[in-house]
Amino acid sequence: MTDRLPSPDFAYADGALNAEALPLSAIAAQVGTPFYCYSLAGLTRNYRALEAALAGLPATICYALKANSNQAVIAAFAGLGAGADVVSGGELRRALAAGVPPDRIVFSGVGKTRDEIVLALRAGILQLNAESEAELDLISAAAAEAGVTARVSLRINPDVDARTHDKISTGRKQDKFGIAIDRTLPAYARAADLPNLEPAGLAVHIGSQLLSVAPYRAAFARLADRVRALRAVGHDVRCLDLGGGVGIAYRDETPLRFEDYAAAVRETVGDLECELMFEPGRSMVGNAGILVAQVLYVKQGGIRPIAVVDAAMNDLARPAMYGAYHAIVPVPQPQNSQDYVEMDVVGPICESGDTFAVARSLPPLAPGELVAFGSAGAYGSVMSSAYNSRPPAPEVLASGDQFAVVRARLTIETLIGQESVPDWLEPPPAIRGGA
Ligand code: LLP
């Protein structure tokens, strides 16, 4: 099987791969490689598709910034009407800077600091999703000090297995997230008793890259059961945050359809008359982005040919971190599928883990040729690092036949400039002025 990019926004035209109506080679000529490229049409289509599936439900879509927190990407979603799901003070500031209205921002996360809570309360965000009873105490104290009432929802751990990658499964009872479901009633009562807190509802997020609707149905049904139990003892429960997690196609998976997801929502919590919040990340940006790299060398390895490209695990960590599969396609349109050979595709970093693909079927590649890694819009650039002193790759947003660099390539001067040598350290010979 040969790779294809699962996105109509990155397609071949006139013999080469385009981003919307732009040849990627033209972008590469201007910004250099490697670079991330996002399609505005792709972002828009994804958002509109979820919005359409949820039509008729009292829903707010809070785009999960963690998937891709570039200002242009956040601004694009905000322009479509999205709110934001943030998990740190930094993400909160990014959402505000990109123009997301504070009353459409929810703050999730298992370890919010007091400073982050204060920042959120000062900004007047919609709600904090508290993940422990101790966090409720802290939010209450911070809100009292700031003289405000904090709207909170309790993130519940429903003990449901999302059947996704172990490292991104969050709703099993052994996972660190949320308040154990059997503590829902006492925790909610505590929130109701604490000063300066307004408990509004419950929240859940069971994992990421879910390809089946069954775990959602189970988790949402458990949540609905807790809403009824809370109401039975007199609590006001008016909102449910259902998290994110909808899976996309990286290879030949059938992505979870928004329609099926929305049907599960309607079936399980549709009759509760709660306002609903959704926190999609990957499904909004994953397939609207690619990573473009250049082939540096092709050598005959001990087992099969190895293509060394100029992108590495510092740019796209998912293969090294989760064994994730990203489609790889050449930018010049391949002519003859009979020429395809199995090869490994690796980056220049000094670790064997810096391997993007093993025995991947690809057309013969030549040094200087460009390749694109698919489904890289989510958890790509945001997870990049400067390992091996490789400045993280720039990001480009394409729309029709125009593009803009929305994050410049960091320079090694910037990285070195953040560091300093203490003046009590004996200066090395080159700085002492002698050999
Ligand atoms: N809400 C909460 C509370 C979350 O923890 C997450 C993701 C989301 C929403 C968005 O989930 P999504 O719709 O994107 O699946 N780095 C990993 C993914 C980590 C997901 C963490 N939480 C990866 O590259 O696959």
Short mmCIF file of N, CA, C and O and ligand atoms in Angstrom, two decimals, residues 64 66-67 85 87 108-109 131 155 168 170 177 205 207-209 243-246 250 279-283 318 322 378-379 383, ligand 1:
data_model
loop_
_atom_site.label_atom_id
_atom_site.label_comp_id
_atom_site.label_asym_id
_atom_site.label_seq_id
_atom_site.Cartn_x
_atom_site.Cartn_y
_atom_site.Cartn_z
N ALA A 64 -9.55 23.14 21.25
CA ALA A 64 -8.49 22.78 22.20
C ALA A 64 -7.14 23.25 21.67
O ALA A 64 -6.54 22.61 20.80
N LYS A 66 -4.25 23.04 22.67
CA LYS A 66 -3.06 22.19 22.80
C LYS A 66 -2.69 21.53 21.48
O LYS A 66 -1.55 21.22 21.25
N ALA A 67 -3.68 21.32 20.59
CA ALA A 67 -3.39 20.64 19.33
C ALA A 67 -2.55 21.52 18.41
O ALA A 67 -1.69 21.01 17.68
N ASP A 85 -10.48 25.94 24.54
CA ASP A 85 -10.17 25.11 25.71
C ASP A 85 -8.69 25.27 25.95
O ASP A 85 -7.89 25.00 25.06
N VAL A 87 -5.22 24.82 28.73
CA VAL A 87 -4.75 23.98 29.84
C VAL A 87 -3.56 24.59 30.59
O VAL A 87 -2.90 23.89 31.36
N SER A 108 -9.11 23.75 31.44
CA SER A 108 -9.02 22.39 31.97
C SER A 108 -7.59 22.16 32.44
O SER A 108 -6.72 23.01 32.22
N GLY A 109 -7.34 21.02 33.05
CA GLY A 109 -5.96 20.69 33.41
C GLY A 109 -5.85 20.22 34.84
O GLY A 109 -6.48 20.74 35.74
N GLU A 131 -10.28 19.51 38.65
CA GLU A 131 -9.95 18.08 38.54
C GLU A 131 -9.72 17.41 39.90
O GLU A 131 -9.32 16.26 39.95
N ARG A 155 -14.51 18.05 36.54
CA ARG A 155 -14.12 17.03 35.57
C ARG A 155 -14.17 15.68 36.25
O ARG A 155 -13.48 15.43 37.24
N ILE A 168 -2.37 8.39 25.66
CA ILE A 168 -3.34 9.47 25.49
C ILE A 168 -4.76 9.02 25.86
O ILE A 168 -5.75 9.57 25.41
N THR A 170 -7.33 8.85 28.89
CA THR A 170 -7.41 9.69 30.10
C THR A 170 -8.60 9.38 31.01
O THR A 170 -8.73 10.00 32.06
N PHE A 177 -6.44 11.85 35.59
CA PHE A 177 -7.36 12.95 35.29
C PHE A 177 -8.68 12.88 36.04
O PHE A 177 -9.25 11.81 36.24
N HIS A 205 -13.39 14.05 29.65
CA HIS A 205 -12.58 13.90 28.43
C HIS A 205 -11.87 12.56 28.58
O HIS A 205 -11.03 12.40 29.46
N GLY A 207 -10.07 10.70 26.31
CA GLY A 207 -8.86 10.35 25.56
C GLY A 207 -8.87 10.99 24.20
O GLY A 207 -9.80 11.71 23.85
N SER A 208 -7.84 10.69 23.45
CA SER A 208 -7.65 11.33 22.15
C SER A 208 -7.50 10.27 21.07
O SER A 208 -7.07 9.16 21.35
N GLN A 209 -7.83 10.65 19.84
CA GLN A 209 -7.76 9.75 18.68
C GLN A 209 -8.68 8.53 18.88
O GLN A 209 -8.30 7.39 18.67
N GLY A 243 -15.64 17.37 26.32
CA GLY A 243 -14.24 17.14 25.96
C GLY A 243 -14.03 17.03 24.46
O GLY A 243 -14.86 17.49 23.66
N GLY A 244 -12.92 16.41 24.09
CA GLY A 244 -12.58 16.26 22.67
C GLY A 244 -12.32 14.80 22.36
O GLY A 244 -12.98 13.94 22.92
N GLY A 245 -11.36 14.55 21.47
CA GLY A 245 -10.93 13.17 21.27
C GLY A 245 -11.28 12.51 19.96
O GLY A 245 -10.82 11.39 19.70
N VAL A 246 -12.12 13.17 19.14
CA VAL A 246 -12.56 12.51 17.91
C VAL A 246 -11.35 12.22 17.01
O VAL A 246 -10.55 13.11 16.73
N TYR A 250 -4.95 8.78 9.80
CA TYR A 250 -3.52 8.98 9.56
C TYR A 250 -3.09 8.09 8.40
O TYR A 250 -2.20 8.40 7.66
N GLU A 279 -14.61 20.18 23.19
CA GLU A 279 -13.20 20.62 23.19
C GLU A 279 -12.40 19.88 22.12
O GLU A 279 -11.44 19.18 22.43
N PRO A 280 -12.78 20.01 20.86
CA PRO A 280 -12.04 19.27 19.82
C PRO A 280 -10.72 19.93 19.50
O PRO A 280 -10.63 21.16 19.43
N GLY A 281 -9.70 19.14 19.32
CA GLY A 281 -8.40 19.66 18.91
C GLY A 281 -7.99 19.02 17.60
O GLY A 281 -8.09 19.59 16.53
N ARG A 282 -7.55 17.75 17.71
CA ARG A 282 -7.02 17.03 16.55
C ARG A 282 -7.97 17.06 15.34
O ARG A 282 -7.54 17.27 14.21
N SER A 283 -9.27 16.83 15.59
CA SER A 283 -10.20 16.75 14.46
C SER A 283 -10.39 18.09 13.78
O SER A 283 -10.90 18.15 12.66
N ARG A 318 5.68 12.78 17.20
CA ARG A 318 4.70 11.70 17.37
C ARG A 318 5.21 10.30 16.98
O ARG A 318 4.94 9.33 17.71
N TYR A 322 4.99 8.00 20.17
CA TYR A 322 3.85 7.06 20.25
C TYR A 322 3.92 5.96 19.19
O TYR A 322 2.96 5.22 19.02
N ALA A 378 -2.03 18.71 13.89
CA ALA A 378 -2.30 18.62 15.33
C ALA A 378 -1.15 17.93 16.03
O ALA A 378 -0.64 16.90 15.56
N TYR A 379 -0.73 18.47 17.15
CA TYR A 379 0.32 17.89 17.98
C TYR A 379 1.61 17.71 17.17
O TYR A 379 2.35 16.75 17.36
N MET A 383 4.46 20.39 19.75
CA MET A 383 5.29 19.46 20.52
C MET A 383 6.75 19.52 20.08
O MET A 383 7.56 18.68 20.48
N1 LLP B 1 -9.80 18.37 26.21
C1 LLP B 1 -8.91 17.87 27.09
C2 LLP B 1 -9.17 18.01 28.53
C3 LLP B 1 -7.77 17.19 26.63
O1 LLP B 1 -6.90 16.69 27.50
C4 LLP B 1 -7.55 17.06 25.23
C5 LLP B 1 -6.35 16.40 24.72
C6 LLP B 1 -8.50 17.62 24.35
C7 LLP B 1 -9.61 18.25 24.89
C8 LLP B 1 -8.35 17.57 22.87
O2 LLP B 1 -8.37 16.26 22.40
P1 LLP B 1 -8.37 15.96 20.83
O3 LLP B 1 -9.68 16.42 20.26
O4 LLP B 1 -7.25 16.71 20.24
O5 LLP B 1 -8.18 14.50 20.74
N2 LLP B 1 -0.06 14.58 21.99
C9 LLP B 1 -1.01 13.52 21.71
C10 LLP B 1 -2.43 13.94 22.03
C11 LLP B 1 -2.63 14.42 23.44
C12 LLP B 1 -4.05 14.80 23.75
C13 LLP B 1 -4.14 15.43 25.09
N3 LLP B 1 -5.44 15.92 25.46
C14 LLP B 1 -0.84 13.07 20.29
O6 LLP B 1 0.04 13.59 19.58
O7 LLP B 1 -1.54 12.17 19.82
#
